[in-house]
Amino acid sequence: MDYVVGLDVGGTTMKGGLVTRDGEVTAFEGRPTGREEGPQAVVEAVRAYSGELVELGTARFGAPPAGIGLAVPGIVTASTAVYAANIGWRNVPASAFVPEGIPTRLGHDVQTGGLAESVLGAGREADDFLFLPIGTGIAGAVIIKGEPYGGARGWGGEIGHAPVWPTGEKCACGQVGCLETYASASAVARRFETRTGRTATAKEVVALAAAGDQVAAQVFGEAVEALSISLATYVLLLDPSVIVLGGGLGEAGRVLFDPLEEQLAGRLAFRDAPPLRQAALGMRAGMLGAALLGWRAAGAFDVGRGWSLDVLRGGRVS
Amino acid sequence: MDYVVGLDVGGTTMKGGLVTRDGEVTAFEGRPTGREEGPQAVVEAVRAYSGELVELGTARFGAPPAGIGLAVPGIVTASTAVYAANIGWRNVPASAFVPEGIPTRLGHDVQTGGLAESVLGAGREADDFLFLPIGTGIAGAVIIKGEPYGGARGWGGEIGHAPVWPTGEKCACGQVGCLETYASASAVARRFETRTGRTATAKEVVALAAAGDQVAAQVFGEAVEALSISLATYVLLLDPSVIVLGGGLGEAGRVLFDPLEEQLAGRLAFRDAPPLRQAALGMRAGMLGAALLGWRAAGAFDVGRGWSLDVLRGGRVS
């Protein structure tokens, strides 16, 4: 049976899978990138892992994969990993990550996750939407006509570093008042610790806020307010039909969605707000998007659009 | 010779022209829409004017036009003028604006101007850019792969009402801290008058600022600062290759471009800013874009890309 290898390369972990043309998904446990040993070690770790996945697939399906897709961080084109701050590599060609002779395509990590949500996930019914994973950092995938759009050079989607309070707090990126510095999971944890001296994860801060802790409620409230400002700007500029929230904080549920919906509507005077929706694919979005890129590398651009979500849910994890 | 009619319908004035397949432009003087007599009167005025242009074209070229394009304000699809606040119409079909039997296409006014700048003007060499006319109000055309992009329902481009200072001044639109309420030509004039009691046009405020008037410099400086915040957000989100400024204030020249370039660069810590460029087509962008829509109504989608700018400059004005 035809299949591809999908590989989601994060800063610290990479997640691989085998995905058939009909949407049978075999996802594997994550594996460390070993980035503490430098960028060359990460390239070798990716190459070793992709080689193993090719061998596993060949043993199972009787042939090498039709293609390989890789989601990688930083600046990336379809054929080159140009730069990643958290890994340190520069201009690594796609061929360096994979065994010889298999068509390969690279994609930006968040954009590749957005592609998966567009084709298979919460954006299935939408052509134009924002995919916004809220994790350690914040970056978005601008989905236009079903496809992630990166702008002139592919550097777009940096909504996490667009200013929400232009005279606000200094962000680690060097700019001032960025969304990320108020609303990322690490920002929520950091700002709670600054005010209380207590350490807590973002999830714990959200739970404390729901339980009536005033400082937690204030910190979480400022995160929601910052998000509502950024989303209002996005809506006015790009008129999405839906906003898909993902990542750790994006999965906080009604405790996030209720106040965010209310504040976003309150910031839009002459138009309504699009609905907010939770991402459907969770941590697997990157790997599944990478598999779709693998199919595109093999020349198959429509694979995935016909899969039922049940097929995805039924995918076994080995 | 093949030609089309292009008609730019503004709130108070409409501008018509005849444009041949080779880019020979005959532009006519503006004519009032008569909106003080209600939306139906405007529709009739447009229809009368388009009828005259068809007759003029037929007399000159020996045949009716291949198509008609109209740029109209408000919410619009290719076949219907859905709503315009400044005129008051609702759901006017394209056929109501033109003589029978000629293929017709409508476009949003700013997006149609952006199409003209993309195909013929300052965005010729760029696929992905922002066209931002700064006039009485502010709206932008998001150009993606050479074409204006309006989002899921075509309501996008409202950068003038995206918040720059979320706790700032109340905007006429009902929202708070919108770009337009600081940086439009009318905002600059209004804010100068509020602080000094003196009336002056935006152009005069800019001249006063350049001549050392402190209040004028402050008002104009705040407009530039607001613009730099909005443009930083746009750049981070959509990575345009150039930003094209138009409209009355956008043509202020170096006195605007110099501080705006500096401040925009200052708000981008981890990437460079795209160049700012002045719009090339001035007040004619809407009519020329409408003519391109007329060619598209006629089934000719590539007309305009090959025209030389000299052809445009040489277009005679009757």
XYZ file of C-alpha atoms in Angstrom:
636
model
C 0.000 0.000 0.000
C 1.173 3.518 -0.781
C 2.386 5.457 2.229
C 4.637 8.334 3.243
C 6.803 9.253 6.227
C 5.880 12.344 8.203
C 8.323 13.821 10.702
C 7.713 16.783 12.998
C 11.036 18.205 14.181
C 10.590 20.397 17.250
C 13.293 22.092 19.284
C 13.630 19.268 21.786
C 11.561 16.366 20.404
C 10.755 14.887 17.031
C 7.655 12.859 16.257
C 7.404 10.486 13.320
C 4.653 8.554 11.627
C 3.680 6.469 8.620
C 0.561 7.610 6.789
C -1.088 5.717 3.938
C -2.895 7.241 0.974
C -6.212 6.289 2.624
C -5.354 7.899 5.931
C -4.182 4.987 8.023
C -1.890 6.596 10.565
C 0.828 4.879 12.553
C 2.294 7.403 14.977
C 5.403 6.742 17.010
C 6.574 8.034 20.374
C 8.619 11.198 20.361
C 12.393 11.051 20.361
C 14.898 13.720 21.489
C 16.609 15.884 18.872
C 19.734 16.159 20.986
C 20.094 19.838 20.216
C 22.422 20.348 23.175
C 25.053 18.668 20.988
C 24.734 21.266 18.270
C 22.954 21.671 14.951
C 24.928 19.000 13.079
C 23.917 16.422 15.690
C 20.267 17.339 15.190
C 20.557 16.901 11.412
C 22.109 13.471 12.014
C 19.441 12.510 14.548
C 16.706 13.465 12.069
C 18.437 11.505 9.315
C 18.803 8.443 11.538
C 15.151 8.624 12.602
C 13.832 9.140 9.064
C 15.983 6.192 7.963
C 14.435 3.987 10.654
C 10.945 5.074 9.656
C 11.710 4.210 6.035
C 12.912 0.778 7.138
C 9.851 0.202 9.312
C 7.598 1.241 6.460
C 9.420 -0.910 3.943
C 9.123 -3.932 6.262
C 5.443 -3.298 6.782
C 4.283 -2.211 3.336
C 6.828 -3.983 1.160
C 8.243 -0.854 -0.476
C 9.946 2.417 0.432
C 7.653 5.408 1.053
C 6.335 7.504 -1.841
C 7.656 10.623 -0.131
C 8.891 12.174 3.096
C 7.658 15.386 4.682
C 9.373 17.250 7.508
C 8.028 20.051 9.652
C 10.929 22.115 10.957
C 11.184 25.312 13.038
C 12.474 28.694 11.940
C 12.862 29.969 8.402
C 12.328 27.251 5.831
C 11.584 26.738 2.157
C 10.250 23.521 0.578
C 13.834 22.398 -0.081
C 16.000 24.080 2.596
C 15.968 24.579 6.366
C 17.341 28.112 6.219
C 17.687 29.057 9.875
C 16.341 28.069 13.281
C 17.241 30.078 16.384
C 16.459 27.224 18.777
C 18.603 24.677 16.892
C 21.218 26.837 15.246
C 21.370 25.300 11.803
C 21.811 27.319 8.617
C 20.916 26.340 5.047
C 20.491 22.601 5.507
C 19.185 21.019 2.272
C 16.203 18.652 2.565
C 18.376 15.808 1.284
C 20.542 16.013 4.432
C 17.602 14.913 6.596
C 16.573 11.769 4.733
C 17.847 8.588 3.035
C 18.771 8.992 -0.625
C 16.318 8.727 -3.453
C 13.021 9.578 -1.755
C 11.199 12.793 -2.764
C 11.176 15.128 0.237
C 9.513 18.399 1.130
C 10.070 20.659 4.132
C 7.573 22.955 5.816
C 7.533 25.529 8.612
C 6.374 23.847 11.823
C 3.384 26.060 12.637
C 2.379 26.389 8.981
C 2.576 22.619 8.583
C 0.378 22.140 11.646
C -1.998 24.680 10.107
C -2.025 22.714 6.859
C -3.056 19.604 8.793
C -5.822 21.493 10.631
C -6.943 22.898 7.272
C -7.056 19.598 5.401
C -7.927 17.187 8.232
C -8.831 19.112 11.338
C -10.803 22.017 12.764
C -10.461 24.082 9.580
C -11.849 21.402 7.267
C -14.957 23.364 6.418
C -13.108 26.681 6.242
C -11.023 28.099 3.419
C -9.721 31.152 5.235
C -8.781 31.008 8.887
C -6.148 31.558 11.535
C -4.501 28.612 13.259
C -3.069 29.897 16.521
C -1.229 27.441 18.772
C -0.577 29.017 22.167
C 2.357 27.234 23.724
C 5.764 28.213 25.078
C 5.704 30.818 22.322
C 3.018 32.074 19.983
C 3.076 31.964 16.200
C 0.170 31.579 13.817
C -0.536 29.992 10.476
C -2.418 32.336 8.157
C -4.578 29.972 6.095
C -5.726 31.408 2.770
C -7.814 29.348 0.376
C -7.011 26.234 2.378
C -3.236 26.660 2.335
C -0.793 28.218 4.811
C 0.430 31.589 3.571
C 3.842 32.836 4.654
C 4.129 36.096 2.716
C 6.803 37.263 0.315
C 9.642 35.297 1.934
C 7.681 32.952 4.176
C 8.385 34.971 7.328
C 4.739 35.752 8.038
C 2.522 34.442 10.808
C 4.497 36.168 13.586
C 1.361 37.355 15.358
C 3.031 36.536 18.675
C 5.406 39.441 18.112
C 2.913 41.971 16.819
C 2.421 44.724 19.411
C -0.723 44.721 21.538
C 0.341 47.387 24.032
C 2.922 49.483 22.167
C 4.240 51.067 25.372
C 3.976 47.847 27.364
C 6.408 45.236 28.608
C 9.674 44.418 26.914
C 9.593 41.094 25.070
C 12.522 38.664 24.878
C 12.557 39.291 21.105
C 13.717 42.872 21.686
C 10.413 44.510 20.787
C 7.881 46.025 23.163
C 4.371 44.896 24.086
C 4.246 41.745 21.948
C 1.282 39.385 22.309
C 3.649 36.575 23.282
C 5.015 38.442 26.272
C 1.512 38.510 27.838
C -0.307 35.481 26.499
C 2.035 32.545 25.870
C 2.028 29.706 28.372
C 5.496 30.693 29.552
C 4.444 34.363 29.865
C 1.463 33.437 32.033
C 3.685 31.326 34.292
C 6.434 33.976 34.396
C 4.086 36.883 35.128
C 2.388 34.930 37.915
C 5.739 34.135 39.512
C 6.875 37.761 39.237
C 3.822 38.950 41.159
C 3.607 36.192 43.760
C 7.053 34.618 44.044
C 5.308 31.268 43.516
C 6.055 29.002 40.565
C 3.152 27.501 38.685
C 2.547 26.246 35.156
C 0.184 28.199 32.913
C -2.364 25.424 33.364
C -2.107 25.803 37.138
C -2.480 29.587 36.874
C -5.662 29.098 34.827
C -6.993 26.653 37.435
C -6.103 29.069 40.260
C -7.872 31.882 38.414
C -10.983 29.729 38.031
C -10.796 28.931 41.752
C -10.817 32.602 42.696
C -7.109 33.469 43.133
C -7.025 37.197 42.376
C -3.474 37.483 41.096
C -3.925 34.409 38.892
C -7.172 35.892 37.588
C -5.411 39.161 36.823
C -2.522 37.501 34.973
C -4.822 35.205 33.003
C -7.206 38.115 32.347
C -4.368 40.151 30.844
C -3.462 37.200 28.626
C -7.056 36.998 27.403
C -7.182 40.757 26.851
C -3.950 40.669 24.834
C -5.322 37.805 22.738
C -8.553 39.697 22.105
C -6.615 42.730 20.817
C -4.489 40.608 18.473
C -7.468 38.650 17.212
C -9.483 41.839 16.604
C -6.654 43.104 14.406
C -6.479 39.797 12.552
C -10.235 39.738 11.966
C -10.364 43.315 10.680
C -7.406 42.764 8.381
C -8.066 39.270 7.034
C -11.743 38.441 7.699
C -11.242 34.770 8.617
C -14.277 32.490 8.756
C -13.041 30.866 11.967
C -10.165 31.107 14.462
C -8.653 27.777 15.503
C -6.843 27.848 18.848
C -4.358 25.129 19.715
C -1.349 24.422 21.873
C -1.369 23.862 25.639
C -3.217 27.061 26.566
C -5.496 26.879 23.529
C -6.859 23.641 24.932
C -7.882 25.252 28.234
C -11.516 25.061 27.083
C -14.415 27.313 28.114
C -12.378 29.087 30.781
C -10.416 30.612 27.878
C -13.024 30.631 25.117
C -15.848 32.319 27.062
C -14.029 35.514 28.080
C -12.072 35.622 24.817
C -15.219 35.423 22.686
C -16.848 38.133 24.757
C -13.861 40.488 24.607
C -13.244 39.919 20.913
C -16.879 40.742 20.121
C -16.563 43.829 22.334
C -13.625 45.084 20.258
C -15.485 44.790 16.968
C -18.067 47.538 16.650
C -19.158 47.310 13.033
C -18.839 43.621 12.250
C -19.363 40.332 14.035
C -16.552 38.079 15.234
C -15.847 34.732 13.616
C -16.323 31.702 15.857
C -13.434 30.390 17.935
C -12.808 26.689 17.628
C -10.432 24.312 19.353
C -7.771 22.620 17.217
C -8.719 19.029 16.394
C -5.369 17.315 15.965
C -3.537 18.280 19.141
C 0.148 17.386 19.286
C -0.154 15.348 16.110
C -0.885 18.300 13.821
C 2.778 18.758 12.890
C 3.405 15.107 12.033
C 0.173 14.808 10.062
C 0.928 18.025 8.179
C 4.417 16.690 7.465
C 2.827 13.530 6.044
C 0.682 15.715 3.754
C 3.904 17.399 2.615
C 5.326 13.923 1.982
C 2.372 13.210 -0.296
C 2.965 16.498 -2.096
C 6.634 15.590 -2.526
C 5.324 12.433 -4.206
C 3.172 14.573 -6.518
C -0.133 13.793 -4.761
C -1.666 17.136 -3.756
C -5.172 16.050 -2.859
C -4.415 13.266 -0.404
C -6.121 13.853 2.941
C -9.130 15.878 1.828
C -11.275 12.753 1.631
C -10.195 11.122 4.887
C -12.847 10.667 7.541
C -11.974 11.946 10.984
C -12.732 8.453 12.259
C -9.790 7.159 10.279
C -7.614 9.654 12.124
C -9.034 8.840 15.542
C -8.533 5.170 14.836
C -4.858 5.626 13.945
C -2.898 3.411 16.287
C 0.046 4.672 18.285
C 2.969 2.301 18.590
C -10.180 48.486 -31.278
C -11.152 46.499 -28.196
C -11.808 48.614 -25.130
C -13.673 48.600 -21.819
C -15.359 51.163 -19.574
C -13.927 51.680 -16.103
C -15.913 53.618 -13.507
C -14.763 54.511 -10.007
C -17.776 55.327 -7.824
C -16.758 57.228 -4.695
C -19.051 58.651 -2.039
C -19.302 62.082 -3.635
C -17.681 61.781 -7.082
C -17.421 59.186 -9.815
C -14.620 59.018 -12.363
C -14.957 57.227 -15.676
C -12.614 56.191 -18.434
C -12.207 54.184 -21.622
C -9.249 51.801 -21.673
C -8.140 49.788 -24.686
C -6.578 46.337 -24.641
C -3.191 47.944 -25.319
C -3.502 50.415 -22.477
C -4.625 53.574 -24.216
C -6.435 55.462 -21.483
C -9.031 58.183 -21.955
C -9.945 59.536 -18.542
C -12.836 61.906 -17.980
C -13.470 64.586 -15.395
C -15.208 63.499 -12.196
C -18.958 63.875 -11.865
C -21.075 64.090 -8.669
C -22.890 60.982 -7.468
C -25.713 63.068 -6.009
C -25.823 60.961 -2.878
C -27.726 63.669 -0.994
C -30.743 62.541 -3.016
C -30.561 58.991 -1.723
C -29.164 55.648 -2.831
C -31.575 55.141 -5.752
C -30.481 58.449 -7.248
C -26.841 57.333 -7.063
C -27.638 54.076 -8.851
C -29.388 56.072 -11.576
C -26.526 58.558 -11.832
C -24.053 55.694 -12.254
C -26.246 54.081 -14.873
C -26.619 57.336 -16.791
C -22.856 57.945 -16.687
C -21.947 54.402 -17.719
C -24.470 54.707 -20.555
C -22.792 57.909 -21.759
C -19.369 56.283 -21.591
C -20.647 53.361 -23.647
C -21.989 55.795 -26.245
C -18.745 57.769 -26.320
C -16.782 54.551 -26.732
C -19.091 53.263 -29.444
C -18.766 56.534 -31.360
C -15.019 56.463 -31.050
C -14.199 52.781 -31.514
C -17.169 51.690 -33.640
C -18.485 49.084 -31.202
C -19.759 48.759 -27.628
C -17.172 47.988 -24.955
C -16.055 44.402 -24.294
C -16.881 44.865 -20.618
C -17.551 47.330 -17.826
C -15.876 47.418 -14.450
C -17.044 49.433 -11.451
C -15.201 50.179 -8.229
C -17.739 50.822 -5.466
C -17.460 51.503 -1.722
C -18.599 49.281 1.122
C -19.289 45.569 1.008
C -19.306 44.231 -2.521
C -19.083 40.998 -4.497
C -18.244 40.705 -8.210
C -21.958 40.821 -9.020
C -23.622 42.806 -6.196
C -23.082 46.065 -4.308
C -24.151 44.660 -0.950
C -23.954 47.695 1.343
C -22.294 51.076 1.556
C -22.622 53.215 4.689
C -21.796 56.461 2.878
C -24.355 55.902 0.116
C -26.959 53.754 1.808
C -27.692 51.218 -0.883
C -28.349 47.534 -0.205
C -28.005 44.579 -2.569
C -27.825 46.425 -5.870
C -27.079 43.968 -8.720
C -24.308 44.922 -11.153
C -26.845 45.042 -13.976
C -28.578 48.028 -12.328
C -25.483 50.184 -12.888
C -24.983 49.633 -16.622
C -26.716 49.409 -19.998
C -28.077 45.974 -20.898
C -26.013 43.288 -22.520
C -22.465 44.240 -21.511
C -20.522 41.901 -19.187
C -19.936 43.743 -15.919
C -17.884 43.155 -12.788
C -17.862 45.061 -9.504
C -14.989 45.485 -7.080
C -14.400 47.060 -3.678
C -12.993 50.563 -4.146
C -9.742 50.198 -2.197
C -9.166 46.640 -3.405
C -9.732 47.761 -6.986
C -7.213 50.566 -6.524
C -4.845 47.967 -5.093
C -5.383 45.762 -8.141
C -4.393 48.668 -10.382
C -1.278 49.386 -8.301
C -0.461 45.658 -8.441
C -0.866 45.225 -12.187
C 0.141 48.683 -13.432
C 1.596 50.704 -10.599
C 3.962 50.714 -7.638
C 3.396 47.011 -6.914
C 4.256 45.833 -10.412
C 7.390 44.026 -9.340
C 5.819 42.715 -6.122
C 3.525 39.751 -5.645
C 2.714 40.341 -1.994
C 2.236 43.826 -0.630
C 0.012 46.256 1.219
C -1.637 49.137 -0.620
C -2.544 51.740 1.980
C -4.285 54.908 0.811
C -4.377 57.470 3.617
C -7.227 59.847 2.937
C -10.343 60.979 4.790
C -10.419 57.431 6.127
C -7.945 54.559 6.043
C -8.482 51.125 4.529
C -5.940 48.862 2.914
C -5.803 46.364 0.101
C -4.022 43.156 1.125
C -2.346 42.004 -2.091
C -1.516 38.311 -2.186
C 0.071 36.743 -5.247
C -0.747 39.847 -7.241
C -4.435 39.971 -6.381
C -6.406 41.842 -3.708
C -7.486 39.487 -0.937
C -10.608 40.276 1.056
C -10.864 37.234 3.314
C -13.722 34.795 3.814
C -16.476 37.303 2.981
C -14.458 40.105 1.435
C -14.587 42.280 4.578
C -10.830 42.305 5.105
C -8.403 45.176 4.673
C -9.871 47.226 7.551
C -6.456 48.116 8.913
C -7.767 51.622 9.636
C -9.938 50.176 12.384
C -7.422 47.786 13.887
C -6.374 49.040 17.335
C -2.998 50.734 17.740
C -3.518 52.066 21.269
C -6.135 49.756 22.808
C -6.912 52.178 25.629
C -6.659 55.239 23.417
C -9.111 57.616 21.797
C -12.623 56.642 20.822
C -13.067 56.252 17.067
C -16.191 57.262 15.137
C -16.636 53.564 14.282
C -17.416 52.796 17.925
C -14.131 51.053 18.671
C -11.195 52.430 20.650
C -7.706 53.414 19.525
C -8.112 52.699 15.800
C -5.334 53.707 13.411
C -7.770 55.899 11.489
C -8.598 58.019 14.517
C -4.937 59.131 14.722
C -3.562 58.943 11.220
C -6.194 59.708 8.575
C -6.112 63.105 6.925
C -9.316 64.097 8.711
C -7.937 62.866 12.063
C -4.787 64.963 11.655
C -6.883 68.045 10.857
C -9.368 67.353 13.677
C -6.710 66.698 16.323
C -4.830 69.866 15.358
C -8.014 71.906 15.659
C -8.864 70.335 19.027
C -5.506 71.389 20.460
C -5.188 74.829 18.889
C -8.681 75.994 17.989
C -7.309 76.663 14.493
C -8.626 74.901 11.392
C -6.109 73.516 8.941
C -6.054 70.722 6.385
C -3.841 67.709 7.022
C -1.500 68.989 4.326
C -1.242 72.314 6.144
C -0.599 70.569 9.462
C 2.254 68.624 7.840
C 3.684 71.870 6.420
C 3.361 73.586 9.823
C 5.109 70.639 11.481
C 7.956 70.882 8.975
C 8.176 74.634 9.667
C 8.620 74.058 13.398
C 5.105 74.417 14.825
C 5.226 72.280 17.971
C 1.569 71.290 18.189
C 1.478 70.420 14.482
C 4.657 68.372 14.930
C 3.087 66.544 17.857
C -0.134 65.739 15.996
C 1.694 64.637 12.869
C 4.211 62.704 14.992
C 1.387 60.758 16.638
C -0.044 59.943 13.207
C 3.346 58.602 12.101
C 3.720 56.625 15.326
C 0.258 55.064 14.880
C 1.116 54.164 11.291
C 4.391 52.561 12.381
C 2.564 50.355 14.911
C -0.011 49.212 12.347
C 2.622 48.577 9.702
C 4.797 46.603 12.141
C 1.838 44.325 12.821
C 1.162 43.939 9.119
C 4.788 43.113 8.363
C 5.057 40.519 11.133
C 1.795 38.873 10.129
C 1.983 38.950 6.337
C 5.637 39.565 5.360
C 4.959 41.897 2.419
C 7.775 42.660 -0.002
C 6.818 46.346 -0.131
C 4.314 48.780 1.410
C 2.675 51.166 -1.051
C 1.314 54.359 0.504
C -1.263 56.420 -1.348
C -4.018 58.930 -0.786
C -3.602 62.590 0.117
C -1.375 62.046 3.158
C 0.467 59.131 1.550
C 1.730 61.577 -1.052
C 3.289 63.878 1.545
C 6.729 62.628 0.485
C 9.904 62.437 2.561
C 8.371 64.344 5.470
C 6.187 61.256 6.006
C 8.438 58.509 4.647
C 11.597 59.405 6.573
C 10.195 59.232 10.127
C 7.862 56.351 9.233
C 10.697 54.220 7.845
C 12.787 54.925 10.911
C 10.019 54.105 13.383
C 8.900 51.003 11.539
C 12.449 49.649 11.537
C 12.665 50.483 15.254
C 9.621 48.338 15.977
C 11.035 45.279 14.205
C 13.755 43.698 16.296
C 14.363 40.390 14.567
C 13.638 41.144 10.928
C 14.110 44.020 8.540
C 11.307 46.234 7.288
C 10.133 46.117 3.696
C 10.634 49.312 1.692
C 7.928 51.976 1.657
C 6.951 53.190 -1.778
C 4.630 55.895 -2.996
C 1.578 54.822 -5.017
C 2.104 55.392 -8.752
C -1.400 55.952 -10.059
C -2.728 58.614 -7.716
C -6.436 59.424 -8.019
C -6.713 57.282 -11.121
C -6.033 53.959 -9.388
C -9.745 53.235 -8.851
C -10.766 53.920 -12.449
C -7.832 51.964 -13.876
C -8.554 49.043 -11.547
C -12.210 49.191 -12.593
C -11.083 48.992 -16.221
C -9.055 45.868 -15.366
C -12.243 44.420 -13.833
C -14.012 45.321 -17.089
C -11.435 43.268 -18.988
C -11.972 40.397 -16.591
C -15.738 40.655 -17.096
C -14.922 40.224 -20.785
C -12.907 37.094 -19.990
C -9.495 38.739 -20.452
C -7.567 38.239 -17.219
C -4.071 39.186 -18.320
C -4.751 42.582 -19.840
C -2.603 45.272 -18.243
C 0.412 43.230 -17.196
C 2.237 44.102 -20.393
C 1.445 47.807 -20.521
C 4.323 50.209 -20.243
C 4.021 52.933 -17.650
C 4.636 55.418 -20.471
C 1.364 54.356 -22.007
C -0.335 55.253 -18.755
C 1.430 58.560 -18.402
C 0.529 59.413 -21.951
C -3.169 58.716 -21.438
C -5.005 61.856 -22.391
C -7.541 63.456 -20.092
C -10.637 64.852 -21.785
